[in-house]
XYZ file of C-alpha atoms in Angstrom:
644
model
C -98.664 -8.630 -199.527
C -102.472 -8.096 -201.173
C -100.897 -7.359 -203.840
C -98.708 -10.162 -204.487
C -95.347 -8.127 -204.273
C -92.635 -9.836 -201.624
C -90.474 -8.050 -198.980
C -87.032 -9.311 -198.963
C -84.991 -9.003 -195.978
C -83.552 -5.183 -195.525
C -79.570 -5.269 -195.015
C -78.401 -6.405 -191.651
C -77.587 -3.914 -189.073
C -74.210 -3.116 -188.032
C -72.715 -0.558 -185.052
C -71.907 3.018 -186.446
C -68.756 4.595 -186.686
C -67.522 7.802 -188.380
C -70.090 10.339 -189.056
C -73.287 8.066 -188.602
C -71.901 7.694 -185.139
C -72.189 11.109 -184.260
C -75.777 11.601 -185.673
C -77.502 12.578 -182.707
C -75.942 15.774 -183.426
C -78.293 16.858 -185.621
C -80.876 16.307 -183.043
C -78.843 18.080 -180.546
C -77.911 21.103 -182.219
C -81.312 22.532 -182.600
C -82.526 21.095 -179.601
C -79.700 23.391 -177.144
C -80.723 26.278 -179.717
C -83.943 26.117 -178.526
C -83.631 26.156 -175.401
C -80.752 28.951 -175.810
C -83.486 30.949 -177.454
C -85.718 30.809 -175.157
C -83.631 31.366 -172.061
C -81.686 34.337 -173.303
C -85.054 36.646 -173.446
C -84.963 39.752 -175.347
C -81.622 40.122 -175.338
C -81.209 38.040 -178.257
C -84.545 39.617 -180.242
C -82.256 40.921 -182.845
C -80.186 38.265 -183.608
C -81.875 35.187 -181.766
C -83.071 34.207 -185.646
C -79.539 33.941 -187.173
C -79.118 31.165 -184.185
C -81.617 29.402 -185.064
C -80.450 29.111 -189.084
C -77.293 28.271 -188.121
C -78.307 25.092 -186.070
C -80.882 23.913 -188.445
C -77.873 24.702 -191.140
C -75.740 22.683 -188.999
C -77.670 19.949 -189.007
C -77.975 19.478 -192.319
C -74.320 19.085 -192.493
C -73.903 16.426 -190.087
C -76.768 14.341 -192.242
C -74.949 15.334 -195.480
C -72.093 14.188 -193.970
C -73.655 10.660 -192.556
C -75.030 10.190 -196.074
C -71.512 10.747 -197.830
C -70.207 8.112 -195.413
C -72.888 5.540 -196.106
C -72.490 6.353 -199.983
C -69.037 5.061 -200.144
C -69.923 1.594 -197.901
C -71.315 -1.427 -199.492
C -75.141 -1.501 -199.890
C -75.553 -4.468 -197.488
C -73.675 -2.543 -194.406
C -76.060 0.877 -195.184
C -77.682 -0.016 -191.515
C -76.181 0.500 -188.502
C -77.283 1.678 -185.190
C -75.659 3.494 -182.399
C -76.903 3.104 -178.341
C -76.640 6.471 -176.967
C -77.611 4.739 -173.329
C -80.241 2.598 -171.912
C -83.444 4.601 -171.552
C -85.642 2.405 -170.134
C -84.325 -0.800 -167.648
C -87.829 -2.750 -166.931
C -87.240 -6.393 -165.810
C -87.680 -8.402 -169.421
C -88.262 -5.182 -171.215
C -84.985 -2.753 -171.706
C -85.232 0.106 -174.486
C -82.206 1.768 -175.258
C -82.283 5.345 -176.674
C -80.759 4.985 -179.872
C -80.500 5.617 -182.964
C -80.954 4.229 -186.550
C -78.771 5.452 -189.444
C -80.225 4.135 -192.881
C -81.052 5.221 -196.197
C -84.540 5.919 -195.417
C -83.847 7.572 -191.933
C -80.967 10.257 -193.662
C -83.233 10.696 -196.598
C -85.698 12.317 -194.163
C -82.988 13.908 -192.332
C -81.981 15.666 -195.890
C -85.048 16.669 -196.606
C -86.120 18.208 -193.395
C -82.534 19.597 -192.702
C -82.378 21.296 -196.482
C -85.781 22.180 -196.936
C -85.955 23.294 -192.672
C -83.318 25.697 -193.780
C -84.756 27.461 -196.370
C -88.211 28.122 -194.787
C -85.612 29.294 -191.421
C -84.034 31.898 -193.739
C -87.400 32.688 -195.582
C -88.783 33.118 -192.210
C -85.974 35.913 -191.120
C -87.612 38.061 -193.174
C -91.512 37.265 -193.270
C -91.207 37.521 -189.690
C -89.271 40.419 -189.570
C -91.748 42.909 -187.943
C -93.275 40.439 -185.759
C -91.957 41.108 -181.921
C -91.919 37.449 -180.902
C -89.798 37.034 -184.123
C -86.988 35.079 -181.077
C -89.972 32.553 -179.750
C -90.971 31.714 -182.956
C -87.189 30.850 -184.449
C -86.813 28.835 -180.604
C -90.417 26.714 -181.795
C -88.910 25.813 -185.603
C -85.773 24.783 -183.902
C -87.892 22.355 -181.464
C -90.149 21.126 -184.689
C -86.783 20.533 -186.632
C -85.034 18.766 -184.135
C -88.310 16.328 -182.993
C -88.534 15.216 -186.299
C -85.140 14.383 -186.757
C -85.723 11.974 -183.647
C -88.542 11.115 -185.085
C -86.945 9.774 -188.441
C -83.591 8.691 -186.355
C -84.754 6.487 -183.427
C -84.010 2.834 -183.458
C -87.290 1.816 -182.141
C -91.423 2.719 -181.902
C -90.457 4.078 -178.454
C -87.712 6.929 -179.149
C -89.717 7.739 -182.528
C -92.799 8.499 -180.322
C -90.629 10.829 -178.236
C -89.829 12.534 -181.383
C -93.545 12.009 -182.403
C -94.864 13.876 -179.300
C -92.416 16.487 -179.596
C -93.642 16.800 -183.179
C -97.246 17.704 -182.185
C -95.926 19.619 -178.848
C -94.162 21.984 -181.778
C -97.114 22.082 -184.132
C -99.271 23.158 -181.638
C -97.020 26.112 -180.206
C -96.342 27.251 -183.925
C -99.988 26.544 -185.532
C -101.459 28.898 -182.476
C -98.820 31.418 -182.465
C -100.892 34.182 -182.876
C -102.580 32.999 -179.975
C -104.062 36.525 -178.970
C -106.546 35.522 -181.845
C -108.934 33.390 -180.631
C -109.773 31.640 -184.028
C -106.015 31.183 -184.313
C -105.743 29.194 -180.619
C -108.856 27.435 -181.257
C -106.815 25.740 -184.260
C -104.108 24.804 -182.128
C -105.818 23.171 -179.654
C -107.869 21.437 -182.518
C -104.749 19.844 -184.095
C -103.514 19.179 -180.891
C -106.746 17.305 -179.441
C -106.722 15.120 -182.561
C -102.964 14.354 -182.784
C -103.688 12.711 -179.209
C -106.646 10.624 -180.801
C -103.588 9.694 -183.327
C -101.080 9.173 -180.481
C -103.369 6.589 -178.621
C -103.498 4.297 -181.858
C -99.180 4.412 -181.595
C -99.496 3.940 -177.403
C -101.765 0.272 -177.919
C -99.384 -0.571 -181.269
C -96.299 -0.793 -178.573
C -98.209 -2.351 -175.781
C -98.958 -5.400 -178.585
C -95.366 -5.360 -179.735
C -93.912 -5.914 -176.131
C -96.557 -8.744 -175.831
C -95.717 -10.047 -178.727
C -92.194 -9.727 -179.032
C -91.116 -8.440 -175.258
C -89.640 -5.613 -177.649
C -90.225 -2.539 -179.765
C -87.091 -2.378 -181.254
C -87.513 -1.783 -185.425
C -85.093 -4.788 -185.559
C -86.806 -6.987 -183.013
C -90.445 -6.278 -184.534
C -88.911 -7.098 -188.107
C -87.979 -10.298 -187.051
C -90.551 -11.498 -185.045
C -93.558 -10.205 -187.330
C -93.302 -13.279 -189.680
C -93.854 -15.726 -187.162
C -96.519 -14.254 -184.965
C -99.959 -14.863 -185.889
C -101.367 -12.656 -188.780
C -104.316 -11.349 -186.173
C -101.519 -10.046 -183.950
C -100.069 -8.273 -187.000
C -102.925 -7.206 -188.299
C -104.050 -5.888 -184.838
C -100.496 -3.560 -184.475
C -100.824 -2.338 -187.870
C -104.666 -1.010 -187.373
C -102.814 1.197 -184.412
C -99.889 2.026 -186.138
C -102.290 3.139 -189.050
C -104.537 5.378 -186.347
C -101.982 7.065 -185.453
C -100.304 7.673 -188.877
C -103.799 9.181 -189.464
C -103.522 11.667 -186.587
C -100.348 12.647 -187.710
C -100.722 12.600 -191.489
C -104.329 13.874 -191.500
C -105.999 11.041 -193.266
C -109.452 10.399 -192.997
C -110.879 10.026 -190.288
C -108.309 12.534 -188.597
C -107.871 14.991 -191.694
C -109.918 17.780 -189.887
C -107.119 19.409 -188.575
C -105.371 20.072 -191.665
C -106.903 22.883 -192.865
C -106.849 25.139 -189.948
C -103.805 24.740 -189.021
C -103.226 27.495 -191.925
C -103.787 29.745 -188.747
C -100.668 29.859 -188.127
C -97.446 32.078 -190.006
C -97.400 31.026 -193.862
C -93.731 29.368 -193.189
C -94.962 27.394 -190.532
C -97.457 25.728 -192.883
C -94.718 25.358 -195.386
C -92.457 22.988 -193.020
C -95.604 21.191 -191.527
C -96.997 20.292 -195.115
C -93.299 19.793 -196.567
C -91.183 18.438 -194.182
C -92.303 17.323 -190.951
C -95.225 16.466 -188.871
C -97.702 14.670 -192.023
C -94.769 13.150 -193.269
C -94.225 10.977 -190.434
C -97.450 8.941 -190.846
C -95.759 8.081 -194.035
C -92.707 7.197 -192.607
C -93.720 4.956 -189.789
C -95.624 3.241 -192.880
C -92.675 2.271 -194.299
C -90.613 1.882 -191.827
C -93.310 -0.995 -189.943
C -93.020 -2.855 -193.826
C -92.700 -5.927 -192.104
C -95.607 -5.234 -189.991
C -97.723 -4.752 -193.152
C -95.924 -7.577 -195.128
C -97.717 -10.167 -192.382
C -100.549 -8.602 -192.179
C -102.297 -8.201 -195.567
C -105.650 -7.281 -194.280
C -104.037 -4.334 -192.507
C -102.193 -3.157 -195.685
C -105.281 -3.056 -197.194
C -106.929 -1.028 -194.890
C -103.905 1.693 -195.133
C -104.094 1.634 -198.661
C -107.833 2.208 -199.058
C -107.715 4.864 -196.139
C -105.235 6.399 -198.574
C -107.386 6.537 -201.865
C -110.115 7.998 -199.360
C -108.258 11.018 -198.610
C -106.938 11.656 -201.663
C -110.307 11.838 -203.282
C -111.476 13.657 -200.311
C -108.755 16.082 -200.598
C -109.205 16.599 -204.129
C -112.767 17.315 -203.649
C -112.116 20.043 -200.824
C -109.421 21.494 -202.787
C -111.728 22.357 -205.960
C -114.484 24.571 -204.006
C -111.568 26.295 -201.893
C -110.956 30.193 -202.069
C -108.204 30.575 -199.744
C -104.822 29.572 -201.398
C -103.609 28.531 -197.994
C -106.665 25.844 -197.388
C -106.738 25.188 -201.484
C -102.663 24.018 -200.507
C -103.606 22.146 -197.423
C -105.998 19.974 -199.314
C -103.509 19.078 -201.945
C -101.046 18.520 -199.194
C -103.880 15.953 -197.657
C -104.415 14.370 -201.123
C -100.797 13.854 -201.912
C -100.298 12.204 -198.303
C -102.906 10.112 -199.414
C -100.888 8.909 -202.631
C -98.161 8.078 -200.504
C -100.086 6.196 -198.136
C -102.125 3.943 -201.135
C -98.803 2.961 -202.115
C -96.748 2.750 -198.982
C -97.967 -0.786 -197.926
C -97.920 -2.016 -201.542
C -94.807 -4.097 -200.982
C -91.350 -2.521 -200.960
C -91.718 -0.739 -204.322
C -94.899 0.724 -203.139
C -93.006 1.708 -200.485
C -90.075 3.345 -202.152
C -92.431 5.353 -204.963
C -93.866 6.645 -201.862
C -90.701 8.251 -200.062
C -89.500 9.097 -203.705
C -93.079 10.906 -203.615
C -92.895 12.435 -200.151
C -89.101 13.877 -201.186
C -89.701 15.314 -204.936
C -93.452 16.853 -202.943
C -91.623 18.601 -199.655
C -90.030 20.154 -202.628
C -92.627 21.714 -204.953
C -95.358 22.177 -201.798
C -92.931 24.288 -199.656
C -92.131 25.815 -202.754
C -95.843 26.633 -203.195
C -96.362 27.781 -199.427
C -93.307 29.893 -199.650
C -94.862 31.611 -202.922
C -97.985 32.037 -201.187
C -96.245 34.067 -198.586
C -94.695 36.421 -201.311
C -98.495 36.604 -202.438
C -100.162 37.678 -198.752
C -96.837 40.019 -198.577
C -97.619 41.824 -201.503
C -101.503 41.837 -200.989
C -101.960 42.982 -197.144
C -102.026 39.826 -196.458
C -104.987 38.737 -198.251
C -105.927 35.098 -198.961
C -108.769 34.972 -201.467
C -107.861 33.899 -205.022
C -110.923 35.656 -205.862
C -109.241 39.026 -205.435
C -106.199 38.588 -206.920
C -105.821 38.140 -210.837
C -102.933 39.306 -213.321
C -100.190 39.198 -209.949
C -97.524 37.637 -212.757
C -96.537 40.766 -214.392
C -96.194 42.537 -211.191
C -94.819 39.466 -209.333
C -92.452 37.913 -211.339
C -90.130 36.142 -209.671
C -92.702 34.682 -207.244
C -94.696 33.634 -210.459
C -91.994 31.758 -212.311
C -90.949 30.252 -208.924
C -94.647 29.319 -208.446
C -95.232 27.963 -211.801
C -92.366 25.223 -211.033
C -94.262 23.814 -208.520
C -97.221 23.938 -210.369
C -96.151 21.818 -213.046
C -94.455 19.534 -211.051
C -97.614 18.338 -208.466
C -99.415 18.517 -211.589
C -97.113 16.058 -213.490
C -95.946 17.517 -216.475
C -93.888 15.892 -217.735
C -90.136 15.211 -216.997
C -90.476 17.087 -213.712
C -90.177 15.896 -210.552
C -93.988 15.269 -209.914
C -94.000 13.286 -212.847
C -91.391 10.848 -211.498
C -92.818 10.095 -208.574
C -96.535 10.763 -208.288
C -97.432 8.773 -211.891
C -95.360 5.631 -210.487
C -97.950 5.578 -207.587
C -100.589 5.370 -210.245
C -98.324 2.758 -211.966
C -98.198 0.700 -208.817
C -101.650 1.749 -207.857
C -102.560 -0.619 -211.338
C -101.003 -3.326 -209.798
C -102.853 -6.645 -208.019
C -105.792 -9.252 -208.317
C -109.041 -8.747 -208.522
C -110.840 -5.495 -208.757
C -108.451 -3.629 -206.603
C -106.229 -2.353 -209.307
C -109.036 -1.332 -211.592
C -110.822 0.798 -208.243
C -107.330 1.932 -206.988
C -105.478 2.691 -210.475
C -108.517 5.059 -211.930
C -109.041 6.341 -208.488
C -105.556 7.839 -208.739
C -106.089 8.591 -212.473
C -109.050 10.688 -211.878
C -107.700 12.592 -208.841
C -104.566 13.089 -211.279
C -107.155 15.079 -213.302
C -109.076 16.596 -210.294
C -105.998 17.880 -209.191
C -104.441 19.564 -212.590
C -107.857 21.660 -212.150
C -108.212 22.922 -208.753
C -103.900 23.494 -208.974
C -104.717 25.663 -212.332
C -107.877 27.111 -210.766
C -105.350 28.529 -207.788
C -102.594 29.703 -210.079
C -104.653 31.057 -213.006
C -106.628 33.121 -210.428
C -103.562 34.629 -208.838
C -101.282 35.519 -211.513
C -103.257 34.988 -214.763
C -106.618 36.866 -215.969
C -108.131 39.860 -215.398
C -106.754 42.038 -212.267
C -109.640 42.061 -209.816
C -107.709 44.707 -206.843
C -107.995 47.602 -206.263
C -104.555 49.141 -207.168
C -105.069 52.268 -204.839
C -105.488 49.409 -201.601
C -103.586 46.872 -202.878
C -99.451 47.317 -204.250
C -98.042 43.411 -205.372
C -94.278 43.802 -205.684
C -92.080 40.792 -205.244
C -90.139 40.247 -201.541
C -86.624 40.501 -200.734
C -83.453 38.446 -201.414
C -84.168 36.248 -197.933
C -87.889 35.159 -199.177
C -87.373 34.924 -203.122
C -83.973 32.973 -203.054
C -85.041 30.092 -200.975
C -88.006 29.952 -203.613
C -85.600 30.291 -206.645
C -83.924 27.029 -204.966
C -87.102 25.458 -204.356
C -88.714 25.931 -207.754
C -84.895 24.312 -209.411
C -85.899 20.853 -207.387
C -89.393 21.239 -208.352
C -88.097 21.679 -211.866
C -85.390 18.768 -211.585
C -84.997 16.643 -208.703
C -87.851 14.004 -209.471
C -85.236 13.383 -212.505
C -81.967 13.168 -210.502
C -83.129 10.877 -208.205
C -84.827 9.227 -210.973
C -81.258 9.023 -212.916
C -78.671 7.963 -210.039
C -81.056 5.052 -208.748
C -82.971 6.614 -205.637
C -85.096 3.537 -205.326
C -81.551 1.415 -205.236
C -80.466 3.493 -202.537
C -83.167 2.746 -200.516
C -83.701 -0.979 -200.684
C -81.107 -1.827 -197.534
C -83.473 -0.394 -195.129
C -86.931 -1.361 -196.819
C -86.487 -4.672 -198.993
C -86.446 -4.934 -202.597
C -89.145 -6.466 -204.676
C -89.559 -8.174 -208.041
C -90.984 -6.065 -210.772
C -94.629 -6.769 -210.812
C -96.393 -5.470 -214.193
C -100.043 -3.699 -214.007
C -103.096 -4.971 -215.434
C -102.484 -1.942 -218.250
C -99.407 -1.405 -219.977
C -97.440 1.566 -218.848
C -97.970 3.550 -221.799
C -101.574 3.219 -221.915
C -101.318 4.349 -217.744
C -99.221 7.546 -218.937
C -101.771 7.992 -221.521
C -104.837 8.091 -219.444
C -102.979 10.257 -216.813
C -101.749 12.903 -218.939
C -104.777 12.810 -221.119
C -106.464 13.770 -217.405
C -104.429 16.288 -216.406
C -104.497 18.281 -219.645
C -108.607 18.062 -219.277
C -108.265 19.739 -215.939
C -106.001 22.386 -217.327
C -107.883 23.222 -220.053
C -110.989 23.292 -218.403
C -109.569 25.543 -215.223
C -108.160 27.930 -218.843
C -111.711 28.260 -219.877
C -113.445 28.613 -216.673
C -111.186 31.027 -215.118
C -109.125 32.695 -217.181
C -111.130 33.049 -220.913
C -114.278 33.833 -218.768
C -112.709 35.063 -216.089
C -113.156 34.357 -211.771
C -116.080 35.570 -210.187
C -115.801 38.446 -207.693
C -117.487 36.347 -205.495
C -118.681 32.580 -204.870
C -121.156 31.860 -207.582
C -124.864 30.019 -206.091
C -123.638 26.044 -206.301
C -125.164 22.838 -206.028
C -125.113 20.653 -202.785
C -121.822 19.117 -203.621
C -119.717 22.221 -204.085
C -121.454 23.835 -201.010
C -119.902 20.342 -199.000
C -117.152 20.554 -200.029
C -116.544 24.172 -198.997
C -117.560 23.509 -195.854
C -114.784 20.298 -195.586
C -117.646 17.957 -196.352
C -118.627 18.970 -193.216
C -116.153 16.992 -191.164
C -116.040 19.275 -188.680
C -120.142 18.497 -188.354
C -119.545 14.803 -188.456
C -117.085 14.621 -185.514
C -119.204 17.341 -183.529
C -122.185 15.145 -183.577
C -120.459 11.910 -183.903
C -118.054 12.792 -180.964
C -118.123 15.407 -179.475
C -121.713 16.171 -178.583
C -122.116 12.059 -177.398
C -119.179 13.529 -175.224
C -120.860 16.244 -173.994
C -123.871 14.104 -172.986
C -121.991 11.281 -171.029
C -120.116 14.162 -168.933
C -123.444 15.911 -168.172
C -125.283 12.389 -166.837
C -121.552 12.126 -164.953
C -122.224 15.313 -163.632
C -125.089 14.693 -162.525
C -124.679 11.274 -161.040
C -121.804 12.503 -159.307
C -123.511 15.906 -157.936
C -126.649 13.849 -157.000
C -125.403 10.298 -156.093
C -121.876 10.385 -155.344
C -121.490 13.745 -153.800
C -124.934 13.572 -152.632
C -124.424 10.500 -150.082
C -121.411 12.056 -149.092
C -123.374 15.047 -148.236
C -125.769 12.965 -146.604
C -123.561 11.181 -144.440
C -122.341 14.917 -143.359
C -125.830 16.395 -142.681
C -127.056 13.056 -141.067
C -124.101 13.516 -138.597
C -124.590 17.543 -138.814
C -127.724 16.425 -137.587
C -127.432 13.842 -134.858
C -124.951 16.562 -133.147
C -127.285 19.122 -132.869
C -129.824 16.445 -131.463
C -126.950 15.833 -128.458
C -125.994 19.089 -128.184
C -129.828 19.592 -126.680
C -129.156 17.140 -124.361
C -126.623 18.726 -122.985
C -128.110 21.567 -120.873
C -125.769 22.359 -117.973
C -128.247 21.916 -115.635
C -127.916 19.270 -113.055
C -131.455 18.117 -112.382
C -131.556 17.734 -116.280
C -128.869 15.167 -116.063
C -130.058 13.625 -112.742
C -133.552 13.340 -114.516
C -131.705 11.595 -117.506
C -130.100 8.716 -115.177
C -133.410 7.952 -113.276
C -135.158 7.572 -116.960
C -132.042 5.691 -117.601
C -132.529 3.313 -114.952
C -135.898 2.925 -114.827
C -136.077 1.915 -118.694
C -132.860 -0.947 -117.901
C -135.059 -2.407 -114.986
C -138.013 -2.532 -116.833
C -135.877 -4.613 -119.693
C -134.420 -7.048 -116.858
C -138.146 -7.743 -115.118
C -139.904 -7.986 -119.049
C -136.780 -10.646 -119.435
C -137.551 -12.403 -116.146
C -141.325 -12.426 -117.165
């Protein structure tokens, strides 16, 4: 690695039995719910929903139940793999559709399964008066069981069927509301980009089976540490594309942020659960990929401390809680991507990272739900203020994952995000010194624009109108999936801390010697907490001793950027789209005037030459018989010039 940390081998895979067997059940179950949903019509509208629970529920206890069994088995038999049938027979090439039950794979299966569940009963009553309530239960089903296939695949080939269904899902839930145009627009604008993403995974494969005749996980693994390191390096540039897509990293982050068109708990599962997780996951799960091809490691990990400052940055000049959330959901990606490459440890901190966040961020999402339910829906932090004493169960869930993204400590953020800044201080050279206070400030950047956001909704002055507005805390269904949410905001960074998460997961990714960073630990902890309580106290002055503004103060050219998203959506309009635009007009035109137009040509020309016959042909007979004596004087006078 390029940062001197070593992959050992991962455990040796063995043939499933029991439980782990019988996986694909947790694929299945939501799968044949959606499509129940959607084929029973409106006769299930009023209880089509508690379907859908119960499968994503159901799912969750055939993982819980896969994990039990691999808990009491030796770490070194904590692989194994079951061949559901062959998928794809192609002379040399054959790719079974399997799947792959590890510690890494049920880890995402918990998380999406538990967390899936909550947002599904959350969403029974947010959605309540909505009268596609059915079709939009059918599309979390189809989200929750493509990224279980996603996570549970035993090769790059049945994870990019999950993949694809992944983005098919996000797309049908992000546009929902499609009868607003704004809303569809955003759809098709995470959609279009997710294929940019998807192209990156396509070439990856078509170098694997040229490299290896394979793109079995087990296959690759093996044959990645003899291939050449440009081959490597070459797969892991496309597996890194389209982790970007997926992930929204820069340069494919500008989707993020408006996919908060669509219904608050769909932004909850995308940001906490599925769809950017998997760019992390295929990270970690191509190690060996990365592990022989440093160059490529290195590009993932500085794409990652890219968007996490760019994130950051975004997230500071936001007004809307939903796009202030999506740009700390981009920025925290981007921790787990600077340290996913980093050598199994890296690795591990970051799916410790991506577990303890799907946590406190769809704790957050849920709790800005409660907010837009008790404020007409209203988004703007700007005109909210004082919500805590009418909101209080939504405020103390909200303040648990507040502290923990911010990384107080002994909560869960503080487990897992400061070891990324730990590891993130690791290396040779100037990398640790650019990477470690890279994470250090955004540790800071972030304790602001996360105090900004809750200070301006439930601390300060109240800035509504109390005869519009009337904040009251939601039912049972939305608050007690946040209540469980906030406890493993509050504690679960700990537990897993305590009974040896990172153990647990080295028989799928490796295990790696203890590398120390180029500043002790307690100095790290120092500087990061010392950063963190400056952006508290300065978001305490600015917005809660002073007060938020009613409205956007003047700024200078940086804010105003960074409102508009740094104007990303500029860049790629100019950069991409409009070059686009150009190429298909000349196309046009060549093919209206050139292509079309000889074809055209050809037509008229014989258009043409028929009408020229068609006065030849008179009906008259002394026309014709005047035609053949022409005729034949013109072929004698040819034979006597000849004999001449």
């Amino acid at each position: 690695m390029f940062n001197g940390l070593v992959l050992s081998a991962p455990a040796a895979v063995g043939e499933a039995t029991g439980a782990a067997s019988m996986i694909w059940l947790a694929v299945a179950i939501p799968l044949v719910s959606f499509a129940f949903l959607l084929l029973a019509g409106k006769a299930a509208d009023k209880w089509g929903h508690w379907v859908s629970v119960l499968a994503s529920t159901a799912s969750f206890v055939v993982g819980l139940a896969a994990t039990i069994q691999l808990l009491g088995m030796d770490a070194a038999d904590r692989v194994v793999e079951t061949t559901l049938y062959t998928w794809v027979p192609a002379g040399a090439l054959s790719v079974d559709f399997g799947t792959r039950v590890d510690p890494l794979s049920l880890s995402f299966v918990l998380l999406v399964t538990f967390v899936g569940t909550l947002i599904h009963i959350y969403s029974v009553s947010y959605m309540e008066e909505d009268p596609a309530r059915r079709r939009f239960f059918a599309y979390l089903n189809l989200f929750v069981a493509a990224m279980l296939l996603l996570v549970l695949g035993n090769s790059y080939l049945v994870l990019f069927f999950g993949w694809e269904g992944v983005g098919l899902a996000s797309y049908l839930l992000i546009s929902f509301w499609n009868q607003v145009p704004e809303y569809a627009t955003a759809g098709k604008k995470a959609f279009v980009m997710n294929r940019v993403g998807d192209l990156g995974m396509l070439i990856a494969m078509m170098a694997m089976i040229g490299a290896f005749g394979s793109v079995k996980f087990t296959d690759v693994d093996a044959g990645a540490a003899a291939a050449s390191e440009g081959t490597m390096t070459f797969i892991g540039l496309f597996l890194l594309l389209a982790a970007c897509g997926k992930s929204a990293q820069f340069p494919l982050q500008a989707w993020l942020g408006d996919a908060m068109a669509g219904p608050t708990p769909v932004s909850a599962l995308i940001h906490a659960a599925t769809m950017v997780t998997a760019g992390v996951y295929l990270m970690v799960r191509a190690g060996a990929v990365y592990a022989a091809a440093p160059t490529a490691a290195l590009v993932v990990a500085i794409i990652g401390a890219i968007t996490l400052l760019f994130g950051a940055i975004v997230g500071m000049a936001k007004d809307d809680m939903k796009k202030i959330l999506a740009a700390s959901t981009m920025s925290q990606i981007g921790y787990m991507m600077l340290a996913a490459t980093m050598g199994p440890l890296g690795a591990a901190f970051a799916i410790f990272h991506l577990i303890t966040h799907g946590f406190f961020k769809a704790n957050m999402f849920l709790g800005a739900g409660a907010v837009m339910h008790g404020m007409n829906d209203d988004v703007d932090i700007r005109k909210f203020g004082g919500l805590g004493k009418h909101m209080k169960i939504t405020f103390y869930t909200f303040l648990m994952g507040y502290l923990a993204i911010i990384g107080f400590p002994f909560l869960s953020g503080y487990f897992s995000k400061d070891k990324i800044i730990e590891i993130a201080f690791t290396g040779e050279g100037l990398q640790p010194w650019i990477f470690g206070s890279l994470t250090v400030l955004v540790a800071g950047m972030t304790a602001f624009y996360m105090s900004r956001l809750f200070f301006g909704i439930f601390l300060g002055k109240e800035r509504w109108d109390a005869k519009e507005y009337h904040p009251h805390d939601p039912s049972p269904l939305m608050w007690v999936p946040m209540a469980i949410l906030a406890l493993g905001s509050l504690g679960l960074g700990f537990v897993l801390n305590q009974y040896g998460f990172l153990t647990w997961l080295e028989p799928a990714i490796g295990s790696a010697p203890h590398v120390d960073p180029v500043l002790p630990i307690p100095v790290i902890i120092g500087l990061t907490l010392t950063m963190a309580a400056l952006g508290v106290g300065l978001a305490y002055v600015m917005y809660v001793t002073k007060s938020m503004p009613a409205t956007a103060p003047d700024a200078n050219a940086l804010v105003v950027a960074a409102r508009n998203d740094l104007y990303q959506d500029a860049v790629n309009e100019n950069v991409f789209m409009k070059p686009g635009q150009v190429i298909v007009e000349i196309t046009d035109y060549v093919d209206d005037n050139f292509v079309d137009g000889t074809v055209e040509g050809v037509a008229k020309g014989t258009r043409g030459l028929g009408w020229l016959v068609t006065k030849l042909q008179t009906g008259y007979v002394r026309s014709y018989a005047s035609w053949v004596t022409l005729g034949v004087v013109f072929a004698l006078a040819l034979v006597v010039a000849a004999a001449l």
